[in-house]
Coordinates of C-alpha atoms in Angstrom, one line a residue:
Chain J
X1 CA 121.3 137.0 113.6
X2 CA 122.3 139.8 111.0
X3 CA 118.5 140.4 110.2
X4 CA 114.7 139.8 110.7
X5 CA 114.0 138.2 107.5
X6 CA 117.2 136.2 108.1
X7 CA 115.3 134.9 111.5
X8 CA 111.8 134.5 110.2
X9 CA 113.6 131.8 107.7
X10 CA 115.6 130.4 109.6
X11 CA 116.4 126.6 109.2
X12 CA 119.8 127.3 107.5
X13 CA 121.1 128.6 110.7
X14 CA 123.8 125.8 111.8
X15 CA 122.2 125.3 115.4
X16 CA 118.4 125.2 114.3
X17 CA 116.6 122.1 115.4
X18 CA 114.3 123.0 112.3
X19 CA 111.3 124.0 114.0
X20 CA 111.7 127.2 114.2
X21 CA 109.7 127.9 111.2
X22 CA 106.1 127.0 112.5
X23 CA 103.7 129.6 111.8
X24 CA 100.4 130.3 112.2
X25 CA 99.6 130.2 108.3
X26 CA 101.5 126.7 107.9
X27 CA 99.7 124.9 110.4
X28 CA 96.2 126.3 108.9
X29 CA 97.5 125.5 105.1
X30 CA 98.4 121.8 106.7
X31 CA 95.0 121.7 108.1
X32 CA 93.1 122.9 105.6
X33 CA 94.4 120.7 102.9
X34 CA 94.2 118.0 105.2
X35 CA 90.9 118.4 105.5
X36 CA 90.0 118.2 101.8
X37 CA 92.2 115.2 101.3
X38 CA 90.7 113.2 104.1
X39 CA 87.1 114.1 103.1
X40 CA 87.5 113.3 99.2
X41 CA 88.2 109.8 99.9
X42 CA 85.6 109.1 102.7
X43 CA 82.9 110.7 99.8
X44 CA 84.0 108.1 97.2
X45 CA 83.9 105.1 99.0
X46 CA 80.9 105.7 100.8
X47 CA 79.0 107.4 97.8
X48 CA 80.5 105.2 95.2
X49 CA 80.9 108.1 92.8
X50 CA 83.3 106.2 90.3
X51 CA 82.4 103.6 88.0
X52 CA 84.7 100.5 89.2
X53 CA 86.5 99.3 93.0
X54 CA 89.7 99.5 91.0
X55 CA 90.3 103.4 90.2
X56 CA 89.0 103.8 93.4
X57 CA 91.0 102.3 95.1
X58 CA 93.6 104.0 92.9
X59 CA 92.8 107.2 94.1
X60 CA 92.5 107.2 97.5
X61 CA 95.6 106.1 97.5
X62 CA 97.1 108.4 95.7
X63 CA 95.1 110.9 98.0
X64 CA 96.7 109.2 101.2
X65 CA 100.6 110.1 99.6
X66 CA 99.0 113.2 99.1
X67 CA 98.1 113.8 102.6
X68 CA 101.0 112.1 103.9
X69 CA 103.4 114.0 102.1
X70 CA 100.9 117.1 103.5
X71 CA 101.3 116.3 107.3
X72 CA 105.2 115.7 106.6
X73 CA 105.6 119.8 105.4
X74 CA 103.6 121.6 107.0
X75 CA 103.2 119.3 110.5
X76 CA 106.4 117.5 110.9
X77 CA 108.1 120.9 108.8
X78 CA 110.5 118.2 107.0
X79 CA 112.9 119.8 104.8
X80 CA 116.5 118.7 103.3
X81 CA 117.6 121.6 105.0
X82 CA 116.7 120.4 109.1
X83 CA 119.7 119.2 110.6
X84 CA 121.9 119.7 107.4
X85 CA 119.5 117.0 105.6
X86 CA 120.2 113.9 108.7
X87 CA 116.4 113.7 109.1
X88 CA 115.6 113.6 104.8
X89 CA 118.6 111.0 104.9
X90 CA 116.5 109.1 107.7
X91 CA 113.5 109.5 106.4
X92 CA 114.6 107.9 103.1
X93 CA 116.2 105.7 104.3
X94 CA 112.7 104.7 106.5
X95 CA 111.1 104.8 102.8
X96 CA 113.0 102.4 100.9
X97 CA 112.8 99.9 104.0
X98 CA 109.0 100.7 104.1
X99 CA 108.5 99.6 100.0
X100 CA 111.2 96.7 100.0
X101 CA 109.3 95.3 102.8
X102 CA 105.3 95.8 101.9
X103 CA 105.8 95.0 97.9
X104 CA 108.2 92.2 99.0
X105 CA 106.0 90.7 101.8
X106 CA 102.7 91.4 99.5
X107 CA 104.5 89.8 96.3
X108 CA 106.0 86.8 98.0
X109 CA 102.5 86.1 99.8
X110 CA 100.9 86.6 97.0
X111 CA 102.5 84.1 95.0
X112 CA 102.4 81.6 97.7
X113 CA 98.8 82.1 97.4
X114 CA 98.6 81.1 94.0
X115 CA 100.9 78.2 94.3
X116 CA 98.4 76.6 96.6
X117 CA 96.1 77.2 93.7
X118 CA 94.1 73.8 94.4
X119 CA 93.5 74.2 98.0
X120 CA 92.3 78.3 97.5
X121 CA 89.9 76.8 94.6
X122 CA 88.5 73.8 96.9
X123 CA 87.8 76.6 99.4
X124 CA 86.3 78.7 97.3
X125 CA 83.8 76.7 95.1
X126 CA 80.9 77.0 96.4
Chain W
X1 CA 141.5 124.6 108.9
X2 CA 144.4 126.8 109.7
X3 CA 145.7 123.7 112.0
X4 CA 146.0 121.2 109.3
X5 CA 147.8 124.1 107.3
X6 CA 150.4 124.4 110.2
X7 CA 150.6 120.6 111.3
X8 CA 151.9 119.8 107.4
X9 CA 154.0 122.4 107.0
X10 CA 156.0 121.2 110.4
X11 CA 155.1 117.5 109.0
X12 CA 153.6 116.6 112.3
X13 CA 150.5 114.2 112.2
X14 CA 147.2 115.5 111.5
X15 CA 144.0 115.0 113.3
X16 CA 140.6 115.9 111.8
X17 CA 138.0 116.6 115.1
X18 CA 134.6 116.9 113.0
X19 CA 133.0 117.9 115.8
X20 CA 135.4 120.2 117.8
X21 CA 133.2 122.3 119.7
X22 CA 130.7 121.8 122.8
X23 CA 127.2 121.6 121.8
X24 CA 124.5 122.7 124.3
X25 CA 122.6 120.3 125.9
X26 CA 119.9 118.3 123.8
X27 CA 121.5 119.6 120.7
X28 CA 120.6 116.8 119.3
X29 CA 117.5 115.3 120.9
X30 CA 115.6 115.9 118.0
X31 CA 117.4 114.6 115.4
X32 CA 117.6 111.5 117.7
X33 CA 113.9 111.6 118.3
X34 CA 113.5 111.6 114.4
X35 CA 114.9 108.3 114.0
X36 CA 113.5 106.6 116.7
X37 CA 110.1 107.7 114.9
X38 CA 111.9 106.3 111.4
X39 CA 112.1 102.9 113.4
X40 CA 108.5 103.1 115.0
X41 CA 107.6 103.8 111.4
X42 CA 109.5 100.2 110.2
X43 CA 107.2 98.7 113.3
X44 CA 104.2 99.7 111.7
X45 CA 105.5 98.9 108.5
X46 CA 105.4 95.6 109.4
X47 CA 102.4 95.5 110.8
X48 CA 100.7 96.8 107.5
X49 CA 102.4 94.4 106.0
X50 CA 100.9 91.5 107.8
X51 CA 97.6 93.2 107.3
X52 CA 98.0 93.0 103.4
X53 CA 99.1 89.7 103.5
X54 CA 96.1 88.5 105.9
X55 CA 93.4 91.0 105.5
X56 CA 91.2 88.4 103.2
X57 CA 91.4 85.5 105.6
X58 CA 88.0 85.9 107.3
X59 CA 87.8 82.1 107.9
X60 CA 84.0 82.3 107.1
X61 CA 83.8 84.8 110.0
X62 CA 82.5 88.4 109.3
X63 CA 84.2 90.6 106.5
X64 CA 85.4 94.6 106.5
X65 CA 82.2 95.6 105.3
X66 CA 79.9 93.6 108.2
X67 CA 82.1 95.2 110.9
X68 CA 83.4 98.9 109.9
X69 CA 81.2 102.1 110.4
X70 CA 82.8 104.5 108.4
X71 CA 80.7 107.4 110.0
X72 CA 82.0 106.5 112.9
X73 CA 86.0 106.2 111.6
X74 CA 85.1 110.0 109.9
X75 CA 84.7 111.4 113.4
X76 CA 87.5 109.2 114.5
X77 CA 90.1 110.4 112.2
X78 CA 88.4 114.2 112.4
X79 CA 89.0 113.9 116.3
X80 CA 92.6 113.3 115.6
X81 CA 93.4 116.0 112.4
X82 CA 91.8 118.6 115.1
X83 CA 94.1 117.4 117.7
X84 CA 96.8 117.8 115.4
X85 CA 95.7 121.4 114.2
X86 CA 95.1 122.3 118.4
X87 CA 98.7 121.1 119.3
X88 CA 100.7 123.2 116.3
X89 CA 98.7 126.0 118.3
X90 CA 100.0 124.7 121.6
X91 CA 103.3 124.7 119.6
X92 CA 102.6 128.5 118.1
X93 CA 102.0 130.0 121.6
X94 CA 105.0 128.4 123.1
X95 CA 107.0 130.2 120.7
X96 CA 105.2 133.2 121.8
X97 CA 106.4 132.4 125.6
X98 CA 102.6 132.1 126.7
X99 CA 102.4 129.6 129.3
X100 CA 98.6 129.7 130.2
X101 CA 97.5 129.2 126.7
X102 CA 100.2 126.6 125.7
X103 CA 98.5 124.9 128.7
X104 CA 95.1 125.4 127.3
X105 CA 95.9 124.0 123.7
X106 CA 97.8 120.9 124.9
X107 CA 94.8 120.4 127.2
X108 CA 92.3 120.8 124.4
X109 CA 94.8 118.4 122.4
X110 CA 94.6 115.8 125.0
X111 CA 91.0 115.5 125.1
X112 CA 90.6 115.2 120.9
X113 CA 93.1 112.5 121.8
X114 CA 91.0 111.2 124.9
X115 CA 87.9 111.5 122.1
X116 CA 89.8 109.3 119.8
X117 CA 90.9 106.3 122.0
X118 CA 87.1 106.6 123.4
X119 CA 85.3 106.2 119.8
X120 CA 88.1 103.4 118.9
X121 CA 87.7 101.4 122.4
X122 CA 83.4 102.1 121.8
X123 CA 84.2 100.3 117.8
X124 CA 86.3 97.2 119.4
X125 CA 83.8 97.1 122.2
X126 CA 81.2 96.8 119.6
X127 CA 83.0 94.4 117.4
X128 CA 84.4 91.9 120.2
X129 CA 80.4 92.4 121.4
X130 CA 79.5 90.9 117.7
X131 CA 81.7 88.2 118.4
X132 CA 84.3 89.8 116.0
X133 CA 87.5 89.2 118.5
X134 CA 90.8 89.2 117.2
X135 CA 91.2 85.3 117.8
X136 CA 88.3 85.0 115.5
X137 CA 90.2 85.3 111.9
X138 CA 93.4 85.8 110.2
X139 CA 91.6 89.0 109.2
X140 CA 90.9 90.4 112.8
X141 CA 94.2 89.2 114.3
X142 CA 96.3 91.4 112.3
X143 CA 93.0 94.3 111.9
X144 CA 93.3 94.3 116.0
X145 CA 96.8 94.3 116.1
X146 CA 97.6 97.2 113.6
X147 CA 94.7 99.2 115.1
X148 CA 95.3 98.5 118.1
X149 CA 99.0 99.5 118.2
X150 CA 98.4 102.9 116.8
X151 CA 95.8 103.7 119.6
X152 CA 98.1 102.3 122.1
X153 CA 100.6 104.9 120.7
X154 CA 97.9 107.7 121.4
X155 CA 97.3 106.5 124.7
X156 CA 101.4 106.8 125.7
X157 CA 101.4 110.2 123.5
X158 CA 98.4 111.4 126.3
X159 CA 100.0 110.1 129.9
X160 CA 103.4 112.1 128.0
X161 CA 101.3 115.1 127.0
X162 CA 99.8 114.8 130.8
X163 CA 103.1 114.7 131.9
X164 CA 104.4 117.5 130.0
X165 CA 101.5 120.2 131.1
X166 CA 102.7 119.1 134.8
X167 CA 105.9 119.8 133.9
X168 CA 105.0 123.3 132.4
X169 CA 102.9 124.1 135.0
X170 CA 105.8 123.7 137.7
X171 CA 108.7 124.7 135.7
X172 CA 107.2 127.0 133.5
X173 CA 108.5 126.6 129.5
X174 CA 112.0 126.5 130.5
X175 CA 114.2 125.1 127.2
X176 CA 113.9 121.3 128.8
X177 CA 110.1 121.6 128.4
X178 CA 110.2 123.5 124.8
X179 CA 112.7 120.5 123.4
X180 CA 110.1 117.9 125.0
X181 CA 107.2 120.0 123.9
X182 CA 108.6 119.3 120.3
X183 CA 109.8 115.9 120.8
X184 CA 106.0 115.3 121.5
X185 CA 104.7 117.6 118.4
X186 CA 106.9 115.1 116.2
X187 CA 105.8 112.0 118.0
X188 CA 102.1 113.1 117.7
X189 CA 102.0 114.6 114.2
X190 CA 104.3 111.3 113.2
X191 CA 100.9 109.3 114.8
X192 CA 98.3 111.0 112.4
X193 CA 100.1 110.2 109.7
X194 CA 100.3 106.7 110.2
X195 CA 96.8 107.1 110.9
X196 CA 96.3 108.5 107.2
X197 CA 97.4 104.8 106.5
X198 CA 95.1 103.4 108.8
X199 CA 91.7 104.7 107.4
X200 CA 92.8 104.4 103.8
X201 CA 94.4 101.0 103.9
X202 CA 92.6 99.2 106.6
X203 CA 88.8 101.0 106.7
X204 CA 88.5 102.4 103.0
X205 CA 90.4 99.6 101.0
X206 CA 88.7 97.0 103.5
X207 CA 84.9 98.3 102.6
X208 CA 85.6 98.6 99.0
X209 CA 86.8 94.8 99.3

């Protein structure tokens, strides 16, 4: 309240939802490195560019974190600061139930998968 | 603080209110709203999980790379980045107190998001055509389910976007509307994102299979 600056950064103040930092620059900056992020990937799948499936696949992953982490700034406008850091609790919280759940589920699978070893070769011989 | 000072000096019992005074209404809708989308988040979650788990079962029926056109998932995911781009604008001149062209962005939103659902339904027309239907393979059972949660998402984030500019137009942006009108920014910024997932995991990993 005491000044404009003090407004235009708001987020600290004790009743912001945290949203009242949108601007017009943020949501282009978002955009714009969206943009680039989603269109890298799309090029090297469909052109093939690097030399093997593995790195990739590698990096467009890494470019989908990238982006991700992109729409959660400047879309979403997380910060530890909105709602004196609830939401970044939440959303870690979200995270490590995210990763425990894909790397276990994937893991486990997987390894059931090669436990039938005899069955997944009789399938696959040709 | 100066009442727990007083209670122990006369040696009375102290209580500790954390939250002592009112809060106006919705105070915390959003914060609510947030982790309702952290538990949407754990459904899809899941669903990618069962993806990774049975995305090479094709049971001798077609693979990622017979069925996906990745033009076609470019201008898919490029319909819904512009959406999201249109409704920080709708977001923008709400802040600004301009009803007409909050109205105008959230109607140009909802038809990148009509433009989405279209293109996807016009893909799973054309695979379930090809005999690619989701009872065909492990593969397609959980591609059809992920998929087609996230566009049945969309669809409910366009009837509530629908409802919203109704609600704008007759109440004008009255604080209700502005809390709903972010509720729905979250809920449709939270949707791109899984859709980030969605084209790299399901579409780009699935082609370079």
């Amino acid at each position: 309240m005491n000044t404009d600056t003090h407004a235009a950064h708001a987020g600290d103040h004790h009743h912001d939802d945290g949203h009242a930092h949108s601007t017009f620059s943020g949501y282009m900056l978002g955009f714009v490195l969206s943009v680039v992020l989603t269109a890298i990937p799309f090029w090297l799948v469909m052109s093939g560019t690097l030399p093997s499936k593995q790195i990739t696949a590698l990096v467009i992953m890494a470019f989908a974190v990238v982006q991700i982490v992109v729409h959660m700034v400047y879309f979403l406008h997380m910060s530890p600061r909105s709602e004196n850091g609830w939401t970044m609790m939440a959303l870690i919280f979200t995270i490590v139930m995210v990763v425990i759940a894909l790397s276990g589920s994937l893991w486990v699978m997987n390894h059931l998968n090669s436990n039938m070893m005899p069955m997944h070769q009789m399938t696959g011989m040709k | 603080m100066t009442v727990a000072v007083n209670s122990s000096q006369t040696g009375e019992p102290v209580f500790y209110l954390a939250d002592e005074h009112p809060h106006p209404e919705g105070y915390s809708t959003s914060l609510g709203f947030w982790i309702y989308l952290m538990s949407d988040c754990l459904i899809f979650a899941m669903l990618f999980a069962a993806f990774g788990v049975l995305g090479g079962n094709y049971a001798a029926g077609p693979a990622p790379k017979d069925l996906f056109d990745l033009d076609l998932v470019a201008v898919n995911t490029s319909m819904l980045l512009l959406s999201s781009i249109t409704y920080g604008f709708a977001v923008l001149t709400m802040q600004q107190n301009k009803v007409g062209q909050t109205q105008m962005w959230l109607a140009i939103t909802g038809l990148f998001g009509l433009a989405f659902i279209g293109i996807e339904l016009t893909e799973f027309a054309h695979m379930i055509h090809e005999g690619a239907t989701p009872q065909r393979s492990a593969f397609l059972s959980s591609f059809f389910t992920l998929v087609g949660t996230h566009g049945l998402h969309v669809s409910c984030g366009i009837i509530w976007l629908v409802t919203l500019m109704v609600q704008v137009q007759k109440f004008g942006l009255v604080e209700a509307n502005r809390r709903r009108l972010m509720c729905l920014s979250m809920f449709w910024h939270f949707l791109d994102v899984v859709w980030i997932g969605v084209f790299t995991f399901v579409y780009l990993l699935g082609v370079l299979r």
